[in-house]
Amino acid sequence: MANADIRMAIDAANKKFMEGFLKNDASITASGFADEAVVFPPDANMIQGKKAIEDFWRTVMASGVKEASLNTVGISASGDFAVERGTGALKISPQSGASSKQNIKYVVVWKRIANSWKNMWDIWNASP
């Protein structure tokens, strides 16, 4: 698979990830993760497995995160693995209190599984 094809697949998966936030549907957001994926949220324990990751995103959405935007800065690929680095923002609108925006930076390790690319390891933190 050429790098342009990998980029298109990752862009499509990221679009679906963001769509889940807009629809407040954690199952859509988690759909791009591999069954054995791990997320590394800032200042929290690792979350392992697709079901636990879906539950994590559901909790994040319930806390007031209503939108996530991702911007891929670069992708490096070799064999069945690709590494994406990027920037983004989380739009937070809690039930009580003012809305805010949290800028982030992230790294995702993607793995080719069958004919698709799945998020295997996802880590992010705050960015100025």
mmCIF file with all atom_site columns, C-alpha atoms in Angstrom:
data_model
loop_
_atom_site.group_PDB
_atom_site.id
_atom_site.type_symbol
_atom_site.label_atom_id
_atom_site.label_alt_id
_atom_site.label_comp_id
_atom_site.label_asym_id
_atom_site.label_entity_id
_atom_site.label_seq_id
_atom_site.pdbx_PDB_ins_code
_atom_site.Cartn_x
_atom_site.Cartn_y
_atom_site.Cartn_z
_atom_site.occupancy
_atom_site.B_iso_or_equiv
_atom_site.pdbx_formal_charge
_atom_site.auth_seq_id
_atom_site.auth_comp_id
_atom_site.auth_asym_id
_atom_site.auth_atom_id
_atom_site.pdbx_PDB_model_num
ATOM 1   C CA . MET A 1 1   ? 0.000   0.000  0.000  1.00 0.00 ? 1   MET A CA 1
ATOM 2   C CA . ALA A 1 2   ? 1.482   3.333  -1.030 1.00 0.00 ? 2   ALA A CA 1
ATOM 3   C CA . ASN A 1 3   ? 1.960   6.115  1.516  1.00 0.00 ? 3   ASN A CA 1
ATOM 4   C CA . ALA A 1 4   ? -0.803  8.151  -0.173 1.00 0.00 ? 4   ALA A CA 1
ATOM 5   C CA . ASP A 1 5   ? -3.201  5.229  0.340  1.00 0.00 ? 5   ASP A CA 1
ATOM 6   C CA . ILE A 1 6   ? -2.158  4.939  3.995  1.00 0.00 ? 6   ILE A CA 1
ATOM 7   C CA . ARG A 1 7   ? -2.740  8.660  4.456  1.00 0.00 ? 7   ARG A CA 1
ATOM 8   C CA . MET A 1 8   ? -6.212  8.387  2.924  1.00 0.00 ? 8   MET A CA 1
ATOM 9   C CA . ALA A 1 9   ? -7.084  5.447  5.211  1.00 0.00 ? 9   ALA A CA 1
ATOM 10  C CA . ILE A 1 10  ? -5.863  7.290  8.319  1.00 0.00 ? 10  ILE A CA 1
ATOM 11  C CA . ASP A 1 11  ? -7.678  10.473 7.279  1.00 0.00 ? 11  ASP A CA 1
ATOM 12  C CA . ALA A 1 12  ? -10.911 8.460  6.887  1.00 0.00 ? 12  ALA A CA 1
ATOM 13  C CA . ALA A 1 13  ? -10.463 6.833  10.312 1.00 0.00 ? 13  ALA A CA 1
ATOM 14  C CA . ASN A 1 14  ? -9.773  10.229 11.913 1.00 0.00 ? 14  ASN A CA 1
ATOM 15  C CA . LYS A 1 15  ? -12.870 11.682 10.251 1.00 0.00 ? 15  LYS A CA 1
ATOM 16  C CA . LYS A 1 16  ? -14.958 8.884  11.785 1.00 0.00 ? 16  LYS A CA 1
ATOM 17  C CA . PHE A 1 17  ? -13.297 9.475  15.189 1.00 0.00 ? 17  PHE A CA 1
ATOM 18  C CA . MET A 1 18  ? -14.298 13.150 15.045 1.00 0.00 ? 18  MET A CA 1
ATOM 19  C CA . GLU A 1 19  ? -17.798 12.284 13.794 1.00 0.00 ? 19  GLU A CA 1
ATOM 20  C CA . GLY A 1 20  ? -18.391 10.252 16.942 1.00 0.00 ? 20  GLY A CA 1
ATOM 21  C CA . PHE A 1 21  ? -17.887 13.344 19.092 1.00 0.00 ? 21  PHE A CA 1
ATOM 22  C CA . LEU A 1 22  ? -20.226 15.430 16.962 1.00 0.00 ? 22  LEU A CA 1
ATOM 23  C CA . LYS A 1 23  ? -22.897 12.716 17.254 1.00 0.00 ? 23  LYS A CA 1
ATOM 24  C CA . ASN A 1 24  ? -22.100 12.021 20.926 1.00 0.00 ? 24  ASN A CA 1
ATOM 25  C CA . ASP A 1 25  ? -21.619 8.350  19.989 1.00 0.00 ? 25  ASP A CA 1
ATOM 26  C CA . ALA A 1 26  ? -18.622 6.619  21.553 1.00 0.00 ? 26  ALA A CA 1
ATOM 27  C CA . SER A 1 27  ? -19.127 3.512  19.407 1.00 0.00 ? 27  SER A CA 1
ATOM 28  C CA . ILE A 1 28  ? -18.372 5.579  16.294 1.00 0.00 ? 28  ILE A CA 1
ATOM 29  C CA . THR A 1 29  ? -15.335 7.171  17.945 1.00 0.00 ? 29  THR A CA 1
ATOM 30  C CA . ALA A 1 30  ? -14.007 3.763  19.044 1.00 0.00 ? 30  ALA A CA 1
ATOM 31  C CA . SER A 1 31  ? -14.676 2.035  15.711 1.00 0.00 ? 31  SER A CA 1
ATOM 32  C CA . GLY A 1 32  ? -11.195 2.827  14.365 1.00 0.00 ? 32  GLY A CA 1
ATOM 33  C CA . PHE A 1 33  ? -9.397  1.101  17.247 1.00 0.00 ? 33  PHE A CA 1
ATOM 34  C CA . ALA A 1 34  ? -8.040  -2.444 17.072 1.00 0.00 ? 34  ALA A CA 1
ATOM 35  C CA . ASP A 1 35  ? -9.488  -4.998 19.490 1.00 0.00 ? 35  ASP A CA 1
ATOM 36  C CA . GLU A 1 36  ? -6.208  -5.015 21.460 1.00 0.00 ? 36  GLU A CA 1
ATOM 37  C CA . ALA A 1 37  ? -5.583  -1.252 21.219 1.00 0.00 ? 37  ALA A CA 1
ATOM 38  C CA . VAL A 1 38  ? -4.246  0.825  24.104 1.00 0.00 ? 38  VAL A CA 1
ATOM 39  C CA . VAL A 1 39  ? -4.853  4.527  24.753 1.00 0.00 ? 39  VAL A CA 1
ATOM 40  C CA . PHE A 1 40  ? -2.598  6.585  26.998 1.00 0.00 ? 40  PHE A CA 1
ATOM 41  C CA . PRO A 1 41  ? -4.682  9.528  28.277 1.00 0.00 ? 41  PRO A CA 1
ATOM 42  C CA . PRO A 1 42  ? -2.834  12.375 29.988 1.00 0.00 ? 42  PRO A CA 1
ATOM 43  C CA . ASP A 1 43  ? -2.437  11.960 33.740 1.00 0.00 ? 43  ASP A CA 1
ATOM 44  C CA . ALA A 1 44  ? -4.375  8.674  33.756 1.00 0.00 ? 44  ALA A CA 1
ATOM 45  C CA . ASN A 1 45  ? -3.881  4.931  33.555 1.00 0.00 ? 45  ASN A CA 1
ATOM 46  C CA . MET A 1 46  ? -3.647  3.141  30.225 1.00 0.00 ? 46  MET A CA 1
ATOM 47  C CA . ILE A 1 47  ? -6.960  1.965  28.788 1.00 0.00 ? 47  ILE A CA 1
ATOM 48  C CA . GLN A 1 48  ? -6.658  -1.459 27.119 1.00 0.00 ? 48  GLN A CA 1
ATOM 49  C CA . GLY A 1 49  ? -9.042  -3.140 24.712 1.00 0.00 ? 49  GLY A CA 1
ATOM 50  C CA . LYS A 1 50  ? -11.631 -1.775 22.323 1.00 0.00 ? 50  LYS A CA 1
ATOM 51  C CA . LYS A 1 51  ? -14.591 -2.136 24.724 1.00 0.00 ? 51  LYS A CA 1
ATOM 52  C CA . ALA A 1 52  ? -12.743 -0.312 27.528 1.00 0.00 ? 52  ALA A CA 1
ATOM 53  C CA . ILE A 1 53  ? -11.682 2.366  25.041 1.00 0.00 ? 53  ILE A CA 1
ATOM 54  C CA . GLU A 1 54  ? -15.290 2.855  23.927 1.00 0.00 ? 54  GLU A CA 1
ATOM 55  C CA . ASP A 1 55  ? -16.329 3.196  27.590 1.00 0.00 ? 55  ASP A CA 1
ATOM 56  C CA . PHE A 1 56  ? -13.505 5.717  28.111 1.00 0.00 ? 56  PHE A CA 1
ATOM 57  C CA . TRP A 1 57  ? -14.681 7.884  25.190 1.00 0.00 ? 57  TRP A CA 1
ATOM 58  C CA . ARG A 1 58  ? -18.270 7.663  26.454 1.00 0.00 ? 58  ARG A CA 1
ATOM 59  C CA . THR A 1 59  ? -17.089 9.048  29.815 1.00 0.00 ? 59  THR A CA 1
ATOM 60  C CA . VAL A 1 60  ? -15.086 11.795 28.061 1.00 0.00 ? 60  VAL A CA 1
ATOM 61  C CA . MET A 1 61  ? -18.153 12.800 26.059 1.00 0.00 ? 61  MET A CA 1
ATOM 62  C CA . ALA A 1 62  ? -20.338 12.792 29.188 1.00 0.00 ? 62  ALA A CA 1
ATOM 63  C CA . SER A 1 63  ? -17.815 15.102 30.880 1.00 0.00 ? 63  SER A CA 1
ATOM 64  C CA . GLY A 1 64  ? -18.525 17.767 28.265 1.00 0.00 ? 64  GLY A CA 1
ATOM 65  C CA . VAL A 1 65  ? -16.106 17.134 25.384 1.00 0.00 ? 65  VAL A CA 1
ATOM 66  C CA . LYS A 1 66  ? -18.384 17.781 22.426 1.00 0.00 ? 66  LYS A CA 1
ATOM 67  C CA . GLU A 1 67  ? -15.928 18.062 19.557 1.00 0.00 ? 67  GLU A CA 1
ATOM 68  C CA . ALA A 1 68  ? -12.484 16.765 18.697 1.00 0.00 ? 68  ALA A CA 1
ATOM 69  C CA . SER A 1 69  ? -10.510 18.015 15.728 1.00 0.00 ? 69  SER A CA 1
ATOM 70  C CA . LEU A 1 70  ? -7.382  16.268 14.465 1.00 0.00 ? 70  LEU A CA 1
ATOM 71  C CA . ASN A 1 71  ? -4.753  17.550 12.064 1.00 0.00 ? 71  ASN A CA 1
ATOM 72  C CA . THR A 1 72  ? -2.192  15.065 10.783 1.00 0.00 ? 72  THR A CA 1
ATOM 73  C CA . VAL A 1 73  ? 1.248   16.673 10.600 1.00 0.00 ? 73  VAL A CA 1
ATOM 74  C CA . GLY A 1 74  ? 3.114   13.629 9.285  1.00 0.00 ? 74  GLY A CA 1
ATOM 75  C CA . ILE A 1 75  ? 2.994   9.885  8.737  1.00 0.00 ? 75  ILE A CA 1
ATOM 76  C CA . SER A 1 76  ? 5.870   7.411  8.598  1.00 0.00 ? 76  SER A CA 1
ATOM 77  C CA . ALA A 1 77  ? 5.080   3.866  7.478  1.00 0.00 ? 77  ALA A CA 1
ATOM 78  C CA . SER A 1 78  ? 6.894   0.564  7.203  1.00 0.00 ? 78  SER A CA 1
ATOM 79  C CA . GLY A 1 79  ? 5.280   -2.790 6.517  1.00 0.00 ? 79  GLY A CA 1
ATOM 80  C CA . ASP A 1 80  ? 2.119   -3.272 8.543  1.00 0.00 ? 80  ASP A CA 1
ATOM 81  C CA . PHE A 1 81  ? 2.730   -0.279 10.827 1.00 0.00 ? 81  PHE A CA 1
ATOM 82  C CA . ALA A 1 82  ? 2.380   3.475  10.418 1.00 0.00 ? 82  ALA A CA 1
ATOM 83  C CA . VAL A 1 83  ? 3.065   6.262  12.900 1.00 0.00 ? 83  VAL A CA 1
ATOM 84  C CA . GLU A 1 84  ? 1.008   9.439  12.738 1.00 0.00 ? 84  GLU A CA 1
ATOM 85  C CA . ARG A 1 85  ? 1.891   12.642 14.552 1.00 0.00 ? 85  ARG A CA 1
ATOM 86  C CA . GLY A 1 86  ? -0.437  15.556 14.740 1.00 0.00 ? 86  GLY A CA 1
ATOM 87  C CA . THR A 1 87  ? -2.137  18.402 16.513 1.00 0.00 ? 87  THR A CA 1
ATOM 88  C CA . GLY A 1 88  ? -5.733  18.983 17.426 1.00 0.00 ? 88  GLY A CA 1
ATOM 89  C CA . ALA A 1 89  ? -8.228  20.544 19.766 1.00 0.00 ? 89  ALA A CA 1
ATOM 90  C CA . LEU A 1 90  ? -10.972 19.426 22.106 1.00 0.00 ? 90  LEU A CA 1
ATOM 91  C CA . LYS A 1 91  ? -14.057 21.608 22.492 1.00 0.00 ? 91  LYS A CA 1
ATOM 92  C CA . ILE A 1 92  ? -15.401 21.305 26.019 1.00 0.00 ? 92  ILE A CA 1
ATOM 93  C CA . SER A 1 93  ? -18.922 22.413 26.914 1.00 0.00 ? 93  SER A CA 1
ATOM 94  C CA . PRO A 1 94  ? -19.793 21.145 30.399 1.00 0.00 ? 94  PRO A CA 1
ATOM 95  C CA . GLN A 1 95  ? -23.373 21.198 31.711 1.00 0.00 ? 95  GLN A CA 1
ATOM 96  C CA . SER A 1 96  ? -22.379 23.969 34.082 1.00 0.00 ? 96  SER A CA 1
ATOM 97  C CA . GLY A 1 97  ? -19.612 26.422 33.444 1.00 0.00 ? 97  GLY A CA 1
ATOM 98  C CA . ALA A 1 98  ? -18.076 28.125 30.486 1.00 0.00 ? 98  ALA A CA 1
ATOM 99  C CA . SER A 1 99  ? -17.073 26.403 27.270 1.00 0.00 ? 99  SER A CA 1
ATOM 100 C CA . SER A 1 100 ? -13.372 26.031 26.577 1.00 0.00 ? 100 SER A CA 1
ATOM 101 C CA . LYS A 1 101 ? -10.913 24.631 24.101 1.00 0.00 ? 101 LYS A CA 1
ATOM 102 C CA . GLN A 1 102 ? -7.911  22.404 24.860 1.00 0.00 ? 102 GLN A CA 1
ATOM 103 C CA . ASN A 1 103 ? -5.172  22.240 22.223 1.00 0.00 ? 103 ASN A CA 1
ATOM 104 C CA . ILE A 1 104 ? -3.420  18.880 21.994 1.00 0.00 ? 104 ILE A CA 1
ATOM 105 C CA . LYS A 1 105 ? -0.551  17.108 20.283 1.00 0.00 ? 105 LYS A CA 1
ATOM 106 C CA . TYR A 1 106 ? -0.629  13.376 19.626 1.00 0.00 ? 106 TYR A CA 1
ATOM 107 C CA . VAL A 1 107 ? 1.091   10.279 18.284 1.00 0.00 ? 107 VAL A CA 1
ATOM 108 C CA . VAL A 1 108 ? -0.830  7.253  17.014 1.00 0.00 ? 108 VAL A CA 1
ATOM 109 C CA . VAL A 1 109 ? 0.634   3.912  15.985 1.00 0.00 ? 109 VAL A CA 1
ATOM 110 C CA . TRP A 1 110 ? -1.557  2.328  13.306 1.00 0.00 ? 110 TRP A CA 1
ATOM 111 C CA . LYS A 1 111 ? -1.528  -1.339 12.291 1.00 0.00 ? 111 LYS A CA 1
ATOM 112 C CA . ARG A 1 112 ? -2.752  -2.844 9.049  1.00 0.00 ? 112 ARG A CA 1
ATOM 113 C CA . ILE A 1 113 ? -5.296  -5.513 9.982  1.00 0.00 ? 113 ILE A CA 1
ATOM 114 C CA . ALA A 1 114 ? -6.788  -7.362 7.028  1.00 0.00 ? 114 ALA A CA 1
ATOM 115 C CA . ASN A 1 115 ? -7.500  -4.576 4.521  1.00 0.00 ? 115 ASN A CA 1
ATOM 116 C CA . SER A 1 116 ? -7.814  -1.662 6.930  1.00 0.00 ? 116 SER A CA 1
ATOM 117 C CA . TRP A 1 117 ? -5.695  0.429  9.273  1.00 0.00 ? 117 TRP A CA 1
ATOM 118 C CA . LYS A 1 118 ? -6.591  0.339  12.962 1.00 0.00 ? 118 LYS A CA 1
ATOM 119 C CA . ASN A 1 119 ? -5.431  2.538  15.825 1.00 0.00 ? 119 ASN A CA 1
ATOM 120 C CA . MET A 1 120 ? -3.186  0.397  18.065 1.00 0.00 ? 120 MET A CA 1
ATOM 121 C CA . TRP A 1 121 ? -1.561  2.883  20.472 1.00 0.00 ? 121 TRP A CA 1
ATOM 122 C CA . ASP A 1 122 ? -2.827  6.416  20.978 1.00 0.00 ? 122 ASP A CA 1
ATOM 123 C CA . ILE A 1 123 ? -1.127  8.982  23.207 1.00 0.00 ? 123 ILE A CA 1
ATOM 124 C CA . TRP A 1 124 ? -1.777  12.715 23.533 1.00 0.00 ? 124 TRP A CA 1
ATOM 125 C CA . ASN A 1 125 ? -1.268  15.633 25.871 1.00 0.00 ? 125 ASN A CA 1
ATOM 126 C CA . ALA A 1 126 ? -1.963  19.329 26.157 1.00 0.00 ? 126 ALA A CA 1
ATOM 127 C CA . SER A 1 127 ? -0.281  21.746 23.810 1.00 0.00 ? 127 SER A CA 1
ATOM 128 C CA . PRO A 1 128 ? 0.024   25.521 24.147 1.00 0.00 ? 128 PRO A CA 1
#
